[in-house]
Short mmCIF file of C-alpha atoms in Angstrom, two decimals:
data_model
loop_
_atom_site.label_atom_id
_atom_site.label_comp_id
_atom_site.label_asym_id
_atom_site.label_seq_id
_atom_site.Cartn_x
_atom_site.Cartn_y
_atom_site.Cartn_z
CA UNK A 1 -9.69 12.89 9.97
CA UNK A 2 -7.89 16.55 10.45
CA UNK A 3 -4.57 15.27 9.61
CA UNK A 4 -5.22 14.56 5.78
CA UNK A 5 -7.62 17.37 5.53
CA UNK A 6 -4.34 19.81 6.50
CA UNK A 7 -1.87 17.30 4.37
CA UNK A 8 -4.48 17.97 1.37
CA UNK A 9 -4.78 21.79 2.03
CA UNK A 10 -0.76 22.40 1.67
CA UNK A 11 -1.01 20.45 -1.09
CA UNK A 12 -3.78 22.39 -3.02
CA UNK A 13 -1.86 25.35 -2.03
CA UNK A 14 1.84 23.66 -3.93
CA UNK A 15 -0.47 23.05 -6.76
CA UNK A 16 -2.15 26.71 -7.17
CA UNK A 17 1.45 28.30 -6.95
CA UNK A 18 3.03 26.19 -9.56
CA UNK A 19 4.32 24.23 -7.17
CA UNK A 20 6.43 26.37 -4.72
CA UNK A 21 5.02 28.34 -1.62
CA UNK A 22 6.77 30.34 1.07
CA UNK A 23 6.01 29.70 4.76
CA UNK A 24 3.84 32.99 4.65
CA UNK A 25 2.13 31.54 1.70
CA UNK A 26 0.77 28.45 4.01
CA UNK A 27 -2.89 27.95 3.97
CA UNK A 28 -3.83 29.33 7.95
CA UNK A 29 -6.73 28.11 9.90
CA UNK A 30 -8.14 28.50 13.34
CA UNK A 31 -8.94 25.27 13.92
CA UNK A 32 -5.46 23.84 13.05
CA UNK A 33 -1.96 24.82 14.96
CA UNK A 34 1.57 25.44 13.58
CA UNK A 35 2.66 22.22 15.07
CA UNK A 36 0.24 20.43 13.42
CA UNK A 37 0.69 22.31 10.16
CA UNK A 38 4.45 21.73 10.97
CA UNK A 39 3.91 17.91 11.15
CA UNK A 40 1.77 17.52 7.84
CA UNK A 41 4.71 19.19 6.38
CA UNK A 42 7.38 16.91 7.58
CA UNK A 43 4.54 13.55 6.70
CA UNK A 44 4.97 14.87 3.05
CA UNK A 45 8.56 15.84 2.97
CA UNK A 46 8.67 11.50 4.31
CA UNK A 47 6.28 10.90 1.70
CA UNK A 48 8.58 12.29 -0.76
CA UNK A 49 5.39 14.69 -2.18
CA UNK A 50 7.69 17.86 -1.32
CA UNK A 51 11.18 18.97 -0.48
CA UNK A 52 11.65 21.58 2.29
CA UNK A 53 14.48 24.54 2.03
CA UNK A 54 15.61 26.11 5.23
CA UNK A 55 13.77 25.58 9.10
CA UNK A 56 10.68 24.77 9.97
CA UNK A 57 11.32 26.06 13.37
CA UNK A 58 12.43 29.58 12.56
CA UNK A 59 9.31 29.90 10.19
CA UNK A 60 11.28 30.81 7.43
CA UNK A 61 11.52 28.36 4.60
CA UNK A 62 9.93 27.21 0.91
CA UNK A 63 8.32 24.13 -0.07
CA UNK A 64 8.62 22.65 -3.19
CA UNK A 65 6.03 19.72 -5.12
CA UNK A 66 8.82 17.21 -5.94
CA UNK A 67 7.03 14.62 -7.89
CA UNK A 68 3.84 15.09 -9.83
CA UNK A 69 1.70 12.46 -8.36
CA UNK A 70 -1.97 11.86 -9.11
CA UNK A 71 -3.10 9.63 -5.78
CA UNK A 72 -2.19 9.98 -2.43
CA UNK A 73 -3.27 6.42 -0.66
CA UNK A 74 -4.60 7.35 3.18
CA UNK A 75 -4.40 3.89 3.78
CA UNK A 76 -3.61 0.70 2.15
CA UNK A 77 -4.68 -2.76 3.70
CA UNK A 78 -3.46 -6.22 1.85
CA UNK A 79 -4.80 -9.08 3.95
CA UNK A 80 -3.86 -12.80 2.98
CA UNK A 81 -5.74 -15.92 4.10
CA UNK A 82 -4.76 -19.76 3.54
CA UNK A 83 -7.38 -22.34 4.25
CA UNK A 84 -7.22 -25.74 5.39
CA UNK A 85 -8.03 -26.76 1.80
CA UNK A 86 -5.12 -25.49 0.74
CA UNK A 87 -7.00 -22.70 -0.70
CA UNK A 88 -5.75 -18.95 -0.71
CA UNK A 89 -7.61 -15.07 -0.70
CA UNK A 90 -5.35 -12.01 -0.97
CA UNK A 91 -7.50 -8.98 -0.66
CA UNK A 92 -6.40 -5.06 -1.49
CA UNK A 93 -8.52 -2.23 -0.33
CA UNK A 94 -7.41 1.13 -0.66
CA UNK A 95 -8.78 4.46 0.57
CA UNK A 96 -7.19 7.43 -1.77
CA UNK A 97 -7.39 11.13 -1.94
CA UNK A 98 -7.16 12.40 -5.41
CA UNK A 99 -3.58 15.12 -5.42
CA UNK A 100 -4.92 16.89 -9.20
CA UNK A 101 -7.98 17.99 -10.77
CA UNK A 102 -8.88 16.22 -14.10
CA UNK A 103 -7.46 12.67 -13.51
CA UNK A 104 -9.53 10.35 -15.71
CA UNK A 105 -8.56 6.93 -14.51
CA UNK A 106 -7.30 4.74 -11.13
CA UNK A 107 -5.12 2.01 -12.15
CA UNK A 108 -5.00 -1.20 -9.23
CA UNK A 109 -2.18 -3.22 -10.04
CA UNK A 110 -0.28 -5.85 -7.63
CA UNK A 111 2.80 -8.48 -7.79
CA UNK A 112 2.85 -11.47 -6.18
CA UNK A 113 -0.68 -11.82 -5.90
CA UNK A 114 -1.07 -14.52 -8.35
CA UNK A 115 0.52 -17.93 -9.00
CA UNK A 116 0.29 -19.18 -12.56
CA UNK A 117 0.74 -22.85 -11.32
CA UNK A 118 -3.10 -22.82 -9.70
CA UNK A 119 -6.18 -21.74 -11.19
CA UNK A 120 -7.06 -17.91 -10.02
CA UNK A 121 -9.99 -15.83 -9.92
CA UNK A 122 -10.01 -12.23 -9.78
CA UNK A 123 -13.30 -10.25 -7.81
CA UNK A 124 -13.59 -6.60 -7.95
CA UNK A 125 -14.83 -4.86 -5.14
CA UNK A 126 -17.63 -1.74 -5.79
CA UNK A 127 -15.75 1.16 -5.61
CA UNK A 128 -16.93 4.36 -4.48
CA UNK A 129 -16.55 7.99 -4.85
CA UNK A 130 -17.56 11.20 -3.34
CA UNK A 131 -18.51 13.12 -7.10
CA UNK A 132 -19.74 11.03 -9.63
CA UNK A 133 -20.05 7.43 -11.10
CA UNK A 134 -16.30 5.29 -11.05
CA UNK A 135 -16.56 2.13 -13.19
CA UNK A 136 -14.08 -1.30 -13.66
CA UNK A 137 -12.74 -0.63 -17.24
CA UNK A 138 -10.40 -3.45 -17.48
CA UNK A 139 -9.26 -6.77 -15.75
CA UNK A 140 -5.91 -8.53 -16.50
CA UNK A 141 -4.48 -11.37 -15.22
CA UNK A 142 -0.72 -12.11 -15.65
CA UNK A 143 2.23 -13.92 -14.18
CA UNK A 144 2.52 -12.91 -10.61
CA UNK A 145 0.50 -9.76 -11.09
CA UNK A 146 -3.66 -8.95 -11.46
CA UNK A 147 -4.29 -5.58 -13.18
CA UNK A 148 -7.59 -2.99 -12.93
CA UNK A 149 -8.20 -0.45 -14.27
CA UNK A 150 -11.09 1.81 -13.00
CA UNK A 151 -12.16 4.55 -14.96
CA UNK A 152 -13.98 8.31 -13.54
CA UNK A 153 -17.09 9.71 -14.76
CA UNK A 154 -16.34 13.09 -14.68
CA UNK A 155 -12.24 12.51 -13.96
CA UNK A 156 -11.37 12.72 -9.97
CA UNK A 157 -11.23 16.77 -8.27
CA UNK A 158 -8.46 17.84 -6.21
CA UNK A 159 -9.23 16.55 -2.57
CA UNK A 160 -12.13 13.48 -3.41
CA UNK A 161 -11.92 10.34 -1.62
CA UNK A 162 -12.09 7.23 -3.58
CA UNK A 163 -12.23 3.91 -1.69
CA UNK A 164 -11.63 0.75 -4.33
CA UNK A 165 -9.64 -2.52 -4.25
CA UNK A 166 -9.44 -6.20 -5.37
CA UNK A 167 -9.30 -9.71 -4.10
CA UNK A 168 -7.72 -12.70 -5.77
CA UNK A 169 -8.54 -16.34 -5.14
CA UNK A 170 -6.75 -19.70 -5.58
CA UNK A 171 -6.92 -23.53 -4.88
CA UNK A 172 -4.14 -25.73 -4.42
CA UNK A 173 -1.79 -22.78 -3.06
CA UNK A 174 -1.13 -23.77 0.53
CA UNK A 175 1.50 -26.18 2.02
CA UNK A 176 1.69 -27.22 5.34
CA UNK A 177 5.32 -28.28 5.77
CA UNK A 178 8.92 -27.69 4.90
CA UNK A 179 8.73 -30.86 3.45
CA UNK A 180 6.21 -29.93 0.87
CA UNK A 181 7.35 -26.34 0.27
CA UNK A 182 10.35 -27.49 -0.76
CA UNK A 183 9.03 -30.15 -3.18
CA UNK A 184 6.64 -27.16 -4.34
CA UNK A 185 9.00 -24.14 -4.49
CA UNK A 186 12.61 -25.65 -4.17
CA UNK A 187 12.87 -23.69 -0.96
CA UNK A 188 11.76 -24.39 2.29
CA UNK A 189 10.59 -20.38 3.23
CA UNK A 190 7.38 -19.21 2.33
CA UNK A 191 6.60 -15.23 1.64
CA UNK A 192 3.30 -12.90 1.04
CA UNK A 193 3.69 -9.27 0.78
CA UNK A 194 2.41 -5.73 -0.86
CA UNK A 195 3.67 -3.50 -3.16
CA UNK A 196 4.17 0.61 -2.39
CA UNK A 197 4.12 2.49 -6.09
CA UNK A 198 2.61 5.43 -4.94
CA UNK A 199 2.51 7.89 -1.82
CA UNK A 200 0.75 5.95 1.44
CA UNK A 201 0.36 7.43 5.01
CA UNK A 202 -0.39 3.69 6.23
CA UNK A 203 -0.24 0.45 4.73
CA UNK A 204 -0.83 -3.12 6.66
CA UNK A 205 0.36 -6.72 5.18
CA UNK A 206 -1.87 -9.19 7.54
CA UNK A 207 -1.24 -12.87 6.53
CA UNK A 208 -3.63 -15.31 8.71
CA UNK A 209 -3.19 -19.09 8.58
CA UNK A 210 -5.80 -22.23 9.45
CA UNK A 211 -5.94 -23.29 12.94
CA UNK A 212 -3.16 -25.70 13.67
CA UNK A 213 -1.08 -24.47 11.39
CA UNK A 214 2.21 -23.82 13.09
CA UNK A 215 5.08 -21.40 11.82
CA UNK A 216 9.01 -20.25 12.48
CA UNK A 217 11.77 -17.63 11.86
CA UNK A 218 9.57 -14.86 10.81
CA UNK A 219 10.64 -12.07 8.99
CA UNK A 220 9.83 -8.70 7.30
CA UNK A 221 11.50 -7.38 4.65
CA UNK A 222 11.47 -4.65 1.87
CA UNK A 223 13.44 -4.62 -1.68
CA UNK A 224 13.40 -2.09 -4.52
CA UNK A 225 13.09 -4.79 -6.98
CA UNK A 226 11.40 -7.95 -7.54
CA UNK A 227 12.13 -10.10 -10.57
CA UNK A 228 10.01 -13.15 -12.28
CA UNK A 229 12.33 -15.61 -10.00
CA UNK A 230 11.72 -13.56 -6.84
CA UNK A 231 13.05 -10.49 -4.59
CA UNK A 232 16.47 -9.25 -4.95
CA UNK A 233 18.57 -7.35 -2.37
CA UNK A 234 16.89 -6.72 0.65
CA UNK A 235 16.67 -3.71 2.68
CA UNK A 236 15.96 -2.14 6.24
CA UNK A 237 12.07 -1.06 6.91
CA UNK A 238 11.63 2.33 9.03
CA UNK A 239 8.74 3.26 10.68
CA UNK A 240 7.74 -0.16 10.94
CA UNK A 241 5.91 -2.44 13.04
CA UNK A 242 5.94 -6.55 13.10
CA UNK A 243 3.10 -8.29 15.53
CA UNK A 244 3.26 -12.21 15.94
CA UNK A 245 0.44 -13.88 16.74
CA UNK A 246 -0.56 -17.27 17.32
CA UNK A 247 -2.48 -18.26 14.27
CA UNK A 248 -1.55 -14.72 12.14
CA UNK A 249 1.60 -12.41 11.27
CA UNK A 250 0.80 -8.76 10.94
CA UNK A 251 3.59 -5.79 9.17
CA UNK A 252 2.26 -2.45 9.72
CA UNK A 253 3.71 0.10 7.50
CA UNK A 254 4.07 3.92 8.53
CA UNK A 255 4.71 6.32 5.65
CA UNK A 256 6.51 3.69 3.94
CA UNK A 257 8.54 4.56 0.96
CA UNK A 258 8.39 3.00 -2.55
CA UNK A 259 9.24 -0.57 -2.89
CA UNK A 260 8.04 -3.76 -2.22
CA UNK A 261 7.29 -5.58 0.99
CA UNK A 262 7.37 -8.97 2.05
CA UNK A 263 6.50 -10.88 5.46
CA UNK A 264 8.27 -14.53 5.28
CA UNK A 265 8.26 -17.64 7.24
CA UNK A 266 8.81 -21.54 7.93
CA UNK A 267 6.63 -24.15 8.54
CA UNK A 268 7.18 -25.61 12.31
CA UNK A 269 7.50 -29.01 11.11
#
């Protein structure tokens, strides 16, 4: 994949120059051209990993490492399943880049992936890494929210790809109609979603539902804040993409800032 590769090498270039480069200063390579140099640029100024003074296209301006993150997440996938036993999965895999030498520790933590009114289960997937051993250090399972933490044996180099994630399972989740949702929930709408905490080129929310299963007045939405009781104030999505399908409802998420975000819908009947 070039694109990270040259998103990586500006980035190990911010980070050897305490954090500010000029555009002479920009790592150069035969094999890449100033328009795609020019587009990893704007992907992290988007990302929110840098902030750019003066004009790309007159080739004279700085960059600047805004925030001192630790991950960047090439791609985040969150894929929820309900069952015609009314059971549910919810599965996170992520495939990171580390942005720092010397970090000692990945920490997987989600909302809204658990309901304390069913029983849940918690599996951790094997993670892998390019240097060394990566082990699960910690499990937690809360109100609305499962918790690992994975820890690195020797701690994560600039650059190394880590792929890792989680999958939580529960009974007696589902419901089939308005009619029980709102006996269930007090509300007839029903709503999955993923959380964005750190910097993500792509991210994808798929919910999939049993065969039969029939649903209404979809919708995707994103909020900065989501309390014990639910999401607050909702807000637009850019550089977004909703597919309907018959039996499944997929958000596809493109650079997507922090914040949490939720696909919702109705039963048919």
């Amino acid at each position: 994949m070039k694109k990270p590769k040259i998103l990586l090498s500006v980035i190990k270039s911010l980070l050897e120059n305490n954090g500010h480069i000029t555009s002479r200063e920009l790592p150069k390579s035969k094999k890449v051209s100033t328009n795609q140099l020019y587009k990893a640029i704007l992907i992290l100024s988007k990302l929110g990993l840098i902030q750019i003074e003066g004009e790309l296209n007159n080739n004279r301006f700085e960059l600047h490492l805004v925030r001192d993150f630790q991950f960047l997440n090439l791609e985040q996938r969150v894929k929820v399943t309900f069952y015609k036993d009314r059971s549910k999965t919810k599965s996170f895999k992520f495939h990171t880049v580390a942005l720092k030498n010397g970090v000692p520790y990945i920490e997987d933590n989600s909302y809204w992936s658990v309901d304390d009114k069913v029983k849940t289960k918690l599996k951790v997937y094997k993670p892998k890494r390019e240097f060394g051993k990566i082990s699960v250090e910690k499990i937690e399972l809360g109100v609305q929210k499962a918790y690992i933490k994975l820890t690195l044996n020797p701690p994560a180099r600039v650059g190394e790809k880590i792929i890792h994630g989680f999958k939580v399972i529960q009974s007696n989740y589902f419901t089939f109609t308005q009619k029980e949702t709102i006996e269930r929930y007090d509300d007839p709408e029903m709503m999955d979603g993923l959380s964005v905490m750190q910097p993500t080129l792509f991210s994808t929310l798929e919910v999939k539902f049993p065969e039969g299963y029939r649903f209404i007045d979809v919708k995707a939405e994103r909020y900065d804040l989501v309390v014990i009781d639910g999401p607050q104030i909702p807000s637009p999505i850019p550089n977004h993409r909703l597919v309907i399908e018959r039996n499944r409802i997929i958000l596809k998420l493109f650079y997507p800032s922090f914040g949490y975000y939720f696909i919702s819908w109705k039963a048919a009947q």
